[in-house]
Coordinates of N, CA and C and ligand atoms in Angstrom, one line a residue:
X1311 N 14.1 178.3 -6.5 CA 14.0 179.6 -7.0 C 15.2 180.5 -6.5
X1312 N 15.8 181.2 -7.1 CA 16.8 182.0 -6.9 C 16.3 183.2 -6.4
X1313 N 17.3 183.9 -5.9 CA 17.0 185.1 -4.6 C 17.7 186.2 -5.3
X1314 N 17.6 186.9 -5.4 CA 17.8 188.3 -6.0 C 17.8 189.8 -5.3
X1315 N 18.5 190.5 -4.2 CA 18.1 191.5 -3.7 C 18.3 192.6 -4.5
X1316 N 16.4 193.1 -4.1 CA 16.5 194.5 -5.2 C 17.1 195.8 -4.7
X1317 N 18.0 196.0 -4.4 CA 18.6 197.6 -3.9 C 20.0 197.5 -4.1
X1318 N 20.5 198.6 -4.0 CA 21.7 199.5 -4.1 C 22.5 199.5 -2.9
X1319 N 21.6 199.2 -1.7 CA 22.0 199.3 -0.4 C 23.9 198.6 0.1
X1320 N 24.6 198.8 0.0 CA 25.6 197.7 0.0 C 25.7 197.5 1.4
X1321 N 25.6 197.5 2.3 CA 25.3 197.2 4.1 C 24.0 196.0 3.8
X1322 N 22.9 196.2 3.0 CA 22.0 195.5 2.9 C 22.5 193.8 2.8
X1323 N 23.1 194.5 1.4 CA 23.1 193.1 0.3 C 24.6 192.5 1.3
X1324 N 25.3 192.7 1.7 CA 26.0 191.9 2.8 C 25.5 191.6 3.9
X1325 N 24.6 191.8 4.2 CA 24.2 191.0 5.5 C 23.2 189.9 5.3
X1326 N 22.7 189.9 4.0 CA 21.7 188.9 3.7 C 23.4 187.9 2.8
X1327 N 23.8 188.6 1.8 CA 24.9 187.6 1.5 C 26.0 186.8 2.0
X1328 N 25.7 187.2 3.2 CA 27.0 186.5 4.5 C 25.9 185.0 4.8
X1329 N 24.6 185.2 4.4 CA 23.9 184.6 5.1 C 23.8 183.2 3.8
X1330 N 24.2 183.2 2.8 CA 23.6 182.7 1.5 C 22.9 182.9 1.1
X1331 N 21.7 184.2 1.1 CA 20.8 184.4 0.6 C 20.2 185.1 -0.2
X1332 N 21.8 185.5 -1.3 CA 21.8 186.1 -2.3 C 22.3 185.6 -3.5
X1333 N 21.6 185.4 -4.5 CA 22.0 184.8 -6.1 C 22.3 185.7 -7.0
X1334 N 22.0 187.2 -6.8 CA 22.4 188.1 -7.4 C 21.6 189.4 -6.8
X1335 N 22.1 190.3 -7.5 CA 21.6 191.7 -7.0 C 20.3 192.3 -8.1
X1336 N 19.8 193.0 -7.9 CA 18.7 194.1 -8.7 C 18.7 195.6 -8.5
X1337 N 19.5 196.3 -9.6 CA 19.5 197.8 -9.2 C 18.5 198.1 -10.0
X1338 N 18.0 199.4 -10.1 CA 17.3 200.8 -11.0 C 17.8 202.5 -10.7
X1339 N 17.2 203.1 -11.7 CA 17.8 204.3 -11.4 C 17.1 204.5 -10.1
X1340 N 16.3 204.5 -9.9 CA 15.3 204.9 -8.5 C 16.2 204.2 -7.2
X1341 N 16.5 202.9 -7.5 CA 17.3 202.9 -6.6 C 18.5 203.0 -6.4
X1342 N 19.1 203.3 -7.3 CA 20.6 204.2 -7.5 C 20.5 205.8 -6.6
X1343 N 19.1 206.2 -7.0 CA 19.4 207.5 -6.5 C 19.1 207.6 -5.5
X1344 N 17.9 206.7 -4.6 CA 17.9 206.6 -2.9 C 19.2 206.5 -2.4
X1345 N 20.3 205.7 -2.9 CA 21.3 205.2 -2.4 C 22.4 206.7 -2.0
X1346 N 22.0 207.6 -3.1 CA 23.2 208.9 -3.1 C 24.7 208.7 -3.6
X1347 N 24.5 207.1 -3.8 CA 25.7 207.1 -4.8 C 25.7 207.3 -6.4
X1348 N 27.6 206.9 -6.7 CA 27.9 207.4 -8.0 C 27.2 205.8 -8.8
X1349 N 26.5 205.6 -10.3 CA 26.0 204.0 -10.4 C 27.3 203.1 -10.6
X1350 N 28.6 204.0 -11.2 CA 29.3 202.9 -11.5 C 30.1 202.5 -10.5
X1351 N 30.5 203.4 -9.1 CA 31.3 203.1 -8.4 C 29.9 202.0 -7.5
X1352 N 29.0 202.3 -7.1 CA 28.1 201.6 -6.4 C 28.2 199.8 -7.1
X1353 N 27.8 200.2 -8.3 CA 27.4 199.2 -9.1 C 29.1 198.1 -9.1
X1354 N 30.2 198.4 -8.9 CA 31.3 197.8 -8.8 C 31.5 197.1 -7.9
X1355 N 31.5 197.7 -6.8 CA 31.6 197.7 -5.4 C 30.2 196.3 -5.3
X1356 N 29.2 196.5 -5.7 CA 27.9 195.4 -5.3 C 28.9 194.1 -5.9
X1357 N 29.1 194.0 -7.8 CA 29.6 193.3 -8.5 C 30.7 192.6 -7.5
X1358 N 32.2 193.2 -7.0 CA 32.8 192.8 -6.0 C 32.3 191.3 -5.1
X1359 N 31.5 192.4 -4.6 CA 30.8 191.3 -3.4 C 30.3 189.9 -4.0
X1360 N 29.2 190.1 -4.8 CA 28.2 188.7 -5.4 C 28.8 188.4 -6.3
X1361 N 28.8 187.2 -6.3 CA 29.1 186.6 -7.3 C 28.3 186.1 -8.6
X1362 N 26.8 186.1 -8.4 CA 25.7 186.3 -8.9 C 25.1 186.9 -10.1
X1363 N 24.3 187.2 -11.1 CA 24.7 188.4 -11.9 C 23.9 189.8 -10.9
X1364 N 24.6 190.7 -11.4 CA 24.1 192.0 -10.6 C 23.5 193.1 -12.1
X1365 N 22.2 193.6 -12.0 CA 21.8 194.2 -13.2 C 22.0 195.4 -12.5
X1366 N 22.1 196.6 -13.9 CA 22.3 197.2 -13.7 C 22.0 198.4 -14.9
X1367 N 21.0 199.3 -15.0 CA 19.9 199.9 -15.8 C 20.4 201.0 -17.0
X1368 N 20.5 200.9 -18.1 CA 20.9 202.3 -18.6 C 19.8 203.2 -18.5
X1369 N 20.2 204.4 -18.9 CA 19.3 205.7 -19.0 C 18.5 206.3 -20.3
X1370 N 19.5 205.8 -20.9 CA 18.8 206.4 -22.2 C 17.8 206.0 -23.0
X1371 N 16.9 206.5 -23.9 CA 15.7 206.0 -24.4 C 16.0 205.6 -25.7
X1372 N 16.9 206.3 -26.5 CA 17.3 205.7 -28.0 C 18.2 204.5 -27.3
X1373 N 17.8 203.4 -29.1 CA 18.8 202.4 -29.0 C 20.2 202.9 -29.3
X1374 N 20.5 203.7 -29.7 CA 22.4 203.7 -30.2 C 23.1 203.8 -28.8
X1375 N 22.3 204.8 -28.3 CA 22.6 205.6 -26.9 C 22.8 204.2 -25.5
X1376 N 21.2 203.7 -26.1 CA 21.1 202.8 -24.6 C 22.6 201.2 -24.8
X1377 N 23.1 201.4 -26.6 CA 23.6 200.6 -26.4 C 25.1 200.9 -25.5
X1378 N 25.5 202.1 -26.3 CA 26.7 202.7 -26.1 C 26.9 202.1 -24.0
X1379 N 25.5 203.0 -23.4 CA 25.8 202.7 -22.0 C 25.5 200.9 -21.5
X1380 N 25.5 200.2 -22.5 CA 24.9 199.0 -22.1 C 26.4 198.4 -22.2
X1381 N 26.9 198.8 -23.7 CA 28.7 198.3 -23.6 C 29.5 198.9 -22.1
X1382 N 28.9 200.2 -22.0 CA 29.8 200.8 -20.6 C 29.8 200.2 -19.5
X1383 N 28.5 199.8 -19.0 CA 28.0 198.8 -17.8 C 28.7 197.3 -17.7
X1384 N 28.7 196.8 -18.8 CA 29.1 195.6 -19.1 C 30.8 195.4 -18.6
X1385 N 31.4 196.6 -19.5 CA 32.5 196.8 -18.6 C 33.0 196.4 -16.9
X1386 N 32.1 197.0 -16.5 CA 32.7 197.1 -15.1 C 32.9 195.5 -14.4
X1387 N 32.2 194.6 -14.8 CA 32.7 193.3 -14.4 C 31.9 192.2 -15.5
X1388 N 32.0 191.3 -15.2 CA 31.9 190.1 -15.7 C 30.4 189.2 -15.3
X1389 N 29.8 189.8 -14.5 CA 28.9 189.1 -13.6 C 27.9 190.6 -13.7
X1390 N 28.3 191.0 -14.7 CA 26.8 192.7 -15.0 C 25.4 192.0 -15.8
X1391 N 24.6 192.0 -15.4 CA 23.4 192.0 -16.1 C 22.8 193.3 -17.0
X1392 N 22.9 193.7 -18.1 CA 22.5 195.3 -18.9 C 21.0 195.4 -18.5
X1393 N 20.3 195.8 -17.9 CA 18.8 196.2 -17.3 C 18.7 197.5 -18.5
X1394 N 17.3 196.8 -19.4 CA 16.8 197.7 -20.7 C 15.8 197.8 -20.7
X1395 N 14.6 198.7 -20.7 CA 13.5 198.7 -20.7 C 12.9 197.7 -21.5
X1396 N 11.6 197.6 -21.5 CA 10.6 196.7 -22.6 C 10.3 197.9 -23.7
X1397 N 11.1 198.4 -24.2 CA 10.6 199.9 -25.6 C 10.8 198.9 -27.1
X1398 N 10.7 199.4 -27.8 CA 11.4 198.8 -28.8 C 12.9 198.6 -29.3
X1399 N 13.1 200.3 -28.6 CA 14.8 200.8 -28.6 C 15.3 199.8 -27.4
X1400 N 14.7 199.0 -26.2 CA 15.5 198.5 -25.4 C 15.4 196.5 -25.8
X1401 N 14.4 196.2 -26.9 CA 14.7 195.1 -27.6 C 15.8 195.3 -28.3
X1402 N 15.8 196.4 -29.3 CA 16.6 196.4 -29.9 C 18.3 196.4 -29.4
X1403 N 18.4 197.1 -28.4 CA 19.7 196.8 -27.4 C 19.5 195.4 -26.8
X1404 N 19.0 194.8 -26.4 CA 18.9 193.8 -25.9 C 19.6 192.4 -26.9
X1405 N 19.0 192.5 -28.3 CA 19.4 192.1 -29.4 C 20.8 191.9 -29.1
X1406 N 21.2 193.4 -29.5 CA 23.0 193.4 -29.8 C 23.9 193.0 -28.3
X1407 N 23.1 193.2 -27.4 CA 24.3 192.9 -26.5 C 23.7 191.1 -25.8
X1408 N 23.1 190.6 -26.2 CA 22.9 189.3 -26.3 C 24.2 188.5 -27.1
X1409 N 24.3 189.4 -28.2 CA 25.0 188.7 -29.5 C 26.6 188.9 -29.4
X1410 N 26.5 190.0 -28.3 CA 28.0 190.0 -28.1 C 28.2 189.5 -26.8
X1411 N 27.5 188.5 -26.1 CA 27.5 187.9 -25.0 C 27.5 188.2 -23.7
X1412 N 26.9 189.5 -23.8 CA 26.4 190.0 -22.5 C 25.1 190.4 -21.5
X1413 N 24.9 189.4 -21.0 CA 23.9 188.9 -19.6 C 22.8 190.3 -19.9
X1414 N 21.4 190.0 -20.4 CA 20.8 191.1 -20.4 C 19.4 190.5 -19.4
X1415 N 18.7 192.2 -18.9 CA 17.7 191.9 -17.8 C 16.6 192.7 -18.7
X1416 N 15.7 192.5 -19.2 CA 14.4 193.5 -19.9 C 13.2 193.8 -18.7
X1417 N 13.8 194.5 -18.4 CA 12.6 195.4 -17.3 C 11.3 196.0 -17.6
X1418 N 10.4 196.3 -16.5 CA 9.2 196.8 -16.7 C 8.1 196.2 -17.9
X1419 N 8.5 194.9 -17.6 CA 7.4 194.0 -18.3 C 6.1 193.4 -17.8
X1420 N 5.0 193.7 -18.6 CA 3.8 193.6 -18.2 C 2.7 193.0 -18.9
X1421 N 2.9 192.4 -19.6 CA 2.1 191.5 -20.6 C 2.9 190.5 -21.0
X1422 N 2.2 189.4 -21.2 CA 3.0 188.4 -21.7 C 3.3 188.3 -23.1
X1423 N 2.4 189.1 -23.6 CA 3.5 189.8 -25.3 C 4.7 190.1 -25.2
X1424 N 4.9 190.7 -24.2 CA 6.2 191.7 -24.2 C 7.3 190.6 -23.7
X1425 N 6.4 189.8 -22.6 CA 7.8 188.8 -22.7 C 8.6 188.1 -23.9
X1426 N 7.0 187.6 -24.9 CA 7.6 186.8 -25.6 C 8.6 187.5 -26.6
X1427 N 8.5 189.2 -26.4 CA 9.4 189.6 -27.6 C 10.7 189.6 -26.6
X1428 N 10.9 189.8 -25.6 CA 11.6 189.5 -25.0 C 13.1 188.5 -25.2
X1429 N 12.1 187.3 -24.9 CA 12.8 186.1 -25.4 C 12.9 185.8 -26.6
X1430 N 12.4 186.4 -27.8 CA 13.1 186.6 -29.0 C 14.2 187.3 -29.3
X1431 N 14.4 188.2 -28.5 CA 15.6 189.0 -28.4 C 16.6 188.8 -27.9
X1432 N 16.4 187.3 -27.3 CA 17.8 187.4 -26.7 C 17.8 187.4 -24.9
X1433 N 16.9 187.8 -24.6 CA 17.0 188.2 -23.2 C 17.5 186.9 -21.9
X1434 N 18.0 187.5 -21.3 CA 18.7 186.3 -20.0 C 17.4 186.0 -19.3
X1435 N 17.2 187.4 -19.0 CA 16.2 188.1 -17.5 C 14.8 188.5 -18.6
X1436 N 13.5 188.4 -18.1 CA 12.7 188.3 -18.1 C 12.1 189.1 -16.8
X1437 N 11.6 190.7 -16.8 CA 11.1 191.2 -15.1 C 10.1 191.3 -15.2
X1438 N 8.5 191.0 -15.1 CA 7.3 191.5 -15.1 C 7.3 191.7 -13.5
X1439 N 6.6 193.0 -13.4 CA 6.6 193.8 -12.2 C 5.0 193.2 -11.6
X1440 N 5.0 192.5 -10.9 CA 4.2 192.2 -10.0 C 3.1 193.3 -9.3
X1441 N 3.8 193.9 -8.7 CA 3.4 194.6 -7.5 C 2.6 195.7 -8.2
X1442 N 3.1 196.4 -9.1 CA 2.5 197.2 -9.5 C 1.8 196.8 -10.8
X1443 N 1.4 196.2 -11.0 CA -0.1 195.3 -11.5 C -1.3 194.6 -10.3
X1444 N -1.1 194.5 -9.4 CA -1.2 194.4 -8.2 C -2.1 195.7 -8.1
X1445 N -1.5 197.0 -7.8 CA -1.7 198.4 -7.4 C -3.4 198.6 -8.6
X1446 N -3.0 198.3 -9.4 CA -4.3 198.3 -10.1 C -4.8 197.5 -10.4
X1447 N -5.0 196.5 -9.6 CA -6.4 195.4 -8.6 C -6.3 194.5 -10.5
X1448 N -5.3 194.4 -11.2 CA -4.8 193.4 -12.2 C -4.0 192.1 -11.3
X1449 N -3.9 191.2 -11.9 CA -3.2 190.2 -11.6 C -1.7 189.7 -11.9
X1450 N -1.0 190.3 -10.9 CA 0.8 190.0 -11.4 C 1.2 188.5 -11.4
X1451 N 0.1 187.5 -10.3 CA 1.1 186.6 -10.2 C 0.6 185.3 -11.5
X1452 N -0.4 186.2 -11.9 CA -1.7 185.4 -13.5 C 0.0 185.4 -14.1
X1453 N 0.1 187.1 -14.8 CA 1.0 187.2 -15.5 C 2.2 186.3 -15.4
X1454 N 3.1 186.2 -14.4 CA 3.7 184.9 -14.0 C 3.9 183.4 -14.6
X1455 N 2.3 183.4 -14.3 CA 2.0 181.8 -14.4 C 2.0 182.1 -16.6
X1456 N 1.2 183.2 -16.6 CA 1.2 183.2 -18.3 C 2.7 183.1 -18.9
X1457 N 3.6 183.2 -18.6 CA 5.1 183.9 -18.7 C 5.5 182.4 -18.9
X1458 N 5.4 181.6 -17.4 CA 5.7 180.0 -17.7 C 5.7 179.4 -18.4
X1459 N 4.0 179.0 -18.6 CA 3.4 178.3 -19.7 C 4.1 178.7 -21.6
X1460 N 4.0 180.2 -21.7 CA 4.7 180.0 -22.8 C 6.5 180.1 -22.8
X1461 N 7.1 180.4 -22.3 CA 8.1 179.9 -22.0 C 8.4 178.2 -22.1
X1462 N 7.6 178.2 -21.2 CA 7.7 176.0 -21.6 C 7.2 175.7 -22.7
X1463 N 6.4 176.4 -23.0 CA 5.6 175.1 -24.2 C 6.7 175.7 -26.0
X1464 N 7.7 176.6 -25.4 CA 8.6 176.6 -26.5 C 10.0 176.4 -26.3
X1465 N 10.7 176.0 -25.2 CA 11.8 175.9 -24.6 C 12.7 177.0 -24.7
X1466 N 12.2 178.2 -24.2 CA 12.8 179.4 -24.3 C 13.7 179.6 -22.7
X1467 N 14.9 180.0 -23.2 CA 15.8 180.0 -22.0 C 16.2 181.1 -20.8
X1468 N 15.2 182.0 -21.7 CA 14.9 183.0 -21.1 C 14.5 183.2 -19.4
X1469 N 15.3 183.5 -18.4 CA 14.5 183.3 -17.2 C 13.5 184.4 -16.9
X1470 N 12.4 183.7 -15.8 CA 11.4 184.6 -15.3 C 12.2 185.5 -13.9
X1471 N 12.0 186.3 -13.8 CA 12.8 187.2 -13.0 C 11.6 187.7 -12.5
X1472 N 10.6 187.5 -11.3 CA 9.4 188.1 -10.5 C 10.3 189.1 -10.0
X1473 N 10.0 190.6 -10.3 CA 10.1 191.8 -9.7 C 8.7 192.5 -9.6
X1474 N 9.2 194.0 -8.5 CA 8.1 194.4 -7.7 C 7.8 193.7 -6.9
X1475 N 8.5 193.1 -6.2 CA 7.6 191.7 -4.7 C 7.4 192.8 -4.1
X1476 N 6.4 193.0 -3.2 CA 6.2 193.5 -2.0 C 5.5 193.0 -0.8
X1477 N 5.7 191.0 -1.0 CA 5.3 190.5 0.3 C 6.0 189.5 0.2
X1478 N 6.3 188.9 1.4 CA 6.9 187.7 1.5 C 5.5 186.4 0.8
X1479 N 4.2 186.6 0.8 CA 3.5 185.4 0.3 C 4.1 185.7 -1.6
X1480 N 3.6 186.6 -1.8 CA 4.4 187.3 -3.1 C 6.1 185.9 -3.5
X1481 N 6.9 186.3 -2.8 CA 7.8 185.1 -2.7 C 7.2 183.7 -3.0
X1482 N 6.7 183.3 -2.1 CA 6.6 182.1 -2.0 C 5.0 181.5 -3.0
X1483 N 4.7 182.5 -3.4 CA 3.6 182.1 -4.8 C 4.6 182.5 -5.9
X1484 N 5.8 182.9 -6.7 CA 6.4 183.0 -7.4 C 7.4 181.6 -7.4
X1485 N 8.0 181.4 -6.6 CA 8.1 179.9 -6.2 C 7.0 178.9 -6.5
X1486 N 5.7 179.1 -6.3 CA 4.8 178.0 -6.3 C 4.8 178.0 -7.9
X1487 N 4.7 178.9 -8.4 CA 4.2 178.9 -9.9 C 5.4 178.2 -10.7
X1488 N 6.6 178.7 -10.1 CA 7.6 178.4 -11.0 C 9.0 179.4 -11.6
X1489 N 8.9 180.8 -11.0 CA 9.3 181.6 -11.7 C 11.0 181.3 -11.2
X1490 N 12.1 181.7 -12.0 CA 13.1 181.1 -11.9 C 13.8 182.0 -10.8
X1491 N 13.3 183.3 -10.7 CA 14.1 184.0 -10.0 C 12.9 185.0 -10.0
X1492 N 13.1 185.8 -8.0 CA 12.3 186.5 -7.9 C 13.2 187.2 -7.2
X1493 N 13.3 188.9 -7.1 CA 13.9 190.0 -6.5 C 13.3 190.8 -5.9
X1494 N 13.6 190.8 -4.2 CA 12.7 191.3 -3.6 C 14.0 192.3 -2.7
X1495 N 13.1 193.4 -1.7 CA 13.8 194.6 -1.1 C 14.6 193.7 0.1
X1496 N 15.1 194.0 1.0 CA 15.6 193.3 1.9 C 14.8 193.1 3.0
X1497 N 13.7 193.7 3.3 CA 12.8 193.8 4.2 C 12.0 192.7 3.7
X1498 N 12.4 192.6 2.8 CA 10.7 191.2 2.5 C 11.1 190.0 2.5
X1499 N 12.7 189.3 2.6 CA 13.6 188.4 2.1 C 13.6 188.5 3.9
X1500 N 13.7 189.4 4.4 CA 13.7 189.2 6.3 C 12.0 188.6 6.4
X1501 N 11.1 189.4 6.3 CA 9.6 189.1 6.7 C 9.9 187.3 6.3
X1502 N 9.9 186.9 5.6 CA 10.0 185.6 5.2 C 10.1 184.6 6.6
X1503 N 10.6 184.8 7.6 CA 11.2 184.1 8.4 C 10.0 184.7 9.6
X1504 N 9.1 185.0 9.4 CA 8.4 186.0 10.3 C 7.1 184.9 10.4
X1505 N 6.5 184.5 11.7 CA 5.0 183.5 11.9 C 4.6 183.8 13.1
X1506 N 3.3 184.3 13.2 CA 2.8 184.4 14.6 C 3.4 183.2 15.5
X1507 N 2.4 182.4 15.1 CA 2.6 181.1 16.0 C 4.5 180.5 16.2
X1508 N 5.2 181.1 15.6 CA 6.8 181.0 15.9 C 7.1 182.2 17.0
X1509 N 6.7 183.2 16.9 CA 6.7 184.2 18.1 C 5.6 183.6 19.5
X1510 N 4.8 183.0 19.0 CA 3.5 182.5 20.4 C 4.3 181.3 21.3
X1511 N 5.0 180.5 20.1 CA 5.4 179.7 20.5 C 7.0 179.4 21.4
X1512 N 8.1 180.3 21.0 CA 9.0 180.9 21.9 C 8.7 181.8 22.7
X1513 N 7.6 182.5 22.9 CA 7.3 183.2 24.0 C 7.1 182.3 25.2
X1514 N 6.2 181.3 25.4 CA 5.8 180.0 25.4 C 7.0 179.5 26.3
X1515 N 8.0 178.6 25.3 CA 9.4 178.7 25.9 C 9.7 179.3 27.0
X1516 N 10.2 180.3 26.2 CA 10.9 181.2 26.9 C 10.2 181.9 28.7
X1517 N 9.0 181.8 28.8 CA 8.5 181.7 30.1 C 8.6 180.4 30.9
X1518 N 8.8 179.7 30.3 CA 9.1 177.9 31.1 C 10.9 177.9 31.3
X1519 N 11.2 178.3 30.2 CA 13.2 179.0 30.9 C 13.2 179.0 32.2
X1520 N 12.4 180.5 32.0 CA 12.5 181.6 33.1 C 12.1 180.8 34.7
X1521 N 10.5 180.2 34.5 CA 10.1 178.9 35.8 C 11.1 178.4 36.1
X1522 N 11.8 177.4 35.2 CA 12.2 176.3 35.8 C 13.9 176.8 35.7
X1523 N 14.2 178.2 35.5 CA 15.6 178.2 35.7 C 16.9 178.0 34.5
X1524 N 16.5 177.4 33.8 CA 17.1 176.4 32.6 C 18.1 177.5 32.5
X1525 N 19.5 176.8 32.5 CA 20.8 177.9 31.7 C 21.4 176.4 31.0
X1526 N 22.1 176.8 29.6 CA 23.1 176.3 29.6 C 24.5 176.8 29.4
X1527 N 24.8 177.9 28.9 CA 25.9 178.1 29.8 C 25.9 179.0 30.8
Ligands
G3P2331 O1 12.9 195.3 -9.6 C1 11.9 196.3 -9.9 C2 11.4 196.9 -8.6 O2 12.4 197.6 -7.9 C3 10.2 197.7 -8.7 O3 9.6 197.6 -7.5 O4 8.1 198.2 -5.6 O5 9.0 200.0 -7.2 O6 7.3 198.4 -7.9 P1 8.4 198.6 -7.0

């Protein structure tokens, strides 16, 4: 499964990227605007760094509009993913900038209808938001597994893109199911590495050090 960090953060996404632990980025306006940057200078500067695809959201709700900014985005490098809502206006951009060969992400997807119009359209990225299906005691990681199944049973090339993670098990059941790619904050891509019994157990250690003296250098 591919690793995806979702933020704007650029301090972030370098310190997990130094590490290999980045396959691409995940922005939104939401988190364009925590960041207090400008999207396109941010959004360059991320591109720069990864080599990965990096998405990157338009604003507008009509399709002429959302395509106009979808050509603009595309611009800034080579490795842009165009992030379009699931509307009808953002299938329908999704359409055209497929056709002109540019890497698209269809966001805020939540039924597996919506996927499959999705992958009719063209789409690279496939996001059904987890987490907030989750929030109202529905099932994000069902949707997932629903997402697969028809995906496979038609050879649609479409990848699953698990967004909204908000736990590291979250991760690693997106993995179990299959999803091709999951995008999580940087805090959860850290929790990952996190086990009681790995802290019990170097504590453990680390007092038998201390006993018996142990240096090596
Ligand atoms: O990638 C979409 C993601 O940023 C949404 O996450 O936690 O706001 O539901 P959340």
């Amino acid at each position: 499964m591919k690793f995806f960090v979702d933020t704007a953060e650029i301090d972030q996404i370098r310190e997990l990227n130094d590490l290999g632990m980045v396959d691409g980025v995940t922005t939104n306006p939401s988190l364009i605007a925590k960041s207090g940057r400008d999207i396109l200078e941010v959004t360059k500067e991320i591109c720069d760094m990864i080599d990965g695809p990096v998405s990157a959201e338009v604003v507008a709700l009509d399709a002429e509009t959302m395509l106009a900014e979808g050509r603009k985005l595309a611009k800034i490098a080579d490795n842009i993913a165009v992030k379009v809502p699931l509307t009808w206006a953002g299938l329908q951009t999704c359409k055209a900038l497929s056709d002109e060969g540019t890497m698209v992400n269809v966001t805020l997807c939540f039924s597996a209808n919506q996927a499959l119009l999705a992958a009719k359209a063209g789409a690279t990225f496939i996001s059904p938001f987890i987490g907030r299906l989750d929030d109202l005691n529905m099932d994000g990681l069902e949707l997932i597994e629903d997402i697969r199944t028809i995906y496979d049973n038609y050879g649609f090339e479409t990848q699953i893109l698990a967004a909204s993670i908000r736990s590291a098990n979250h991760m690693s059941d997106c993995a179990k199911i299959g999803a091709d790619v999951a995008t999580a904050p940087p805090a959860v891509i850290k929790a990952m590495a996190n086990h009681v019994l790995t802290d019990k157990g170097l504590a453990g250690f680390m007092a038998d050090v201390e006993k018996a003296g142990i240096k090596i250098l």
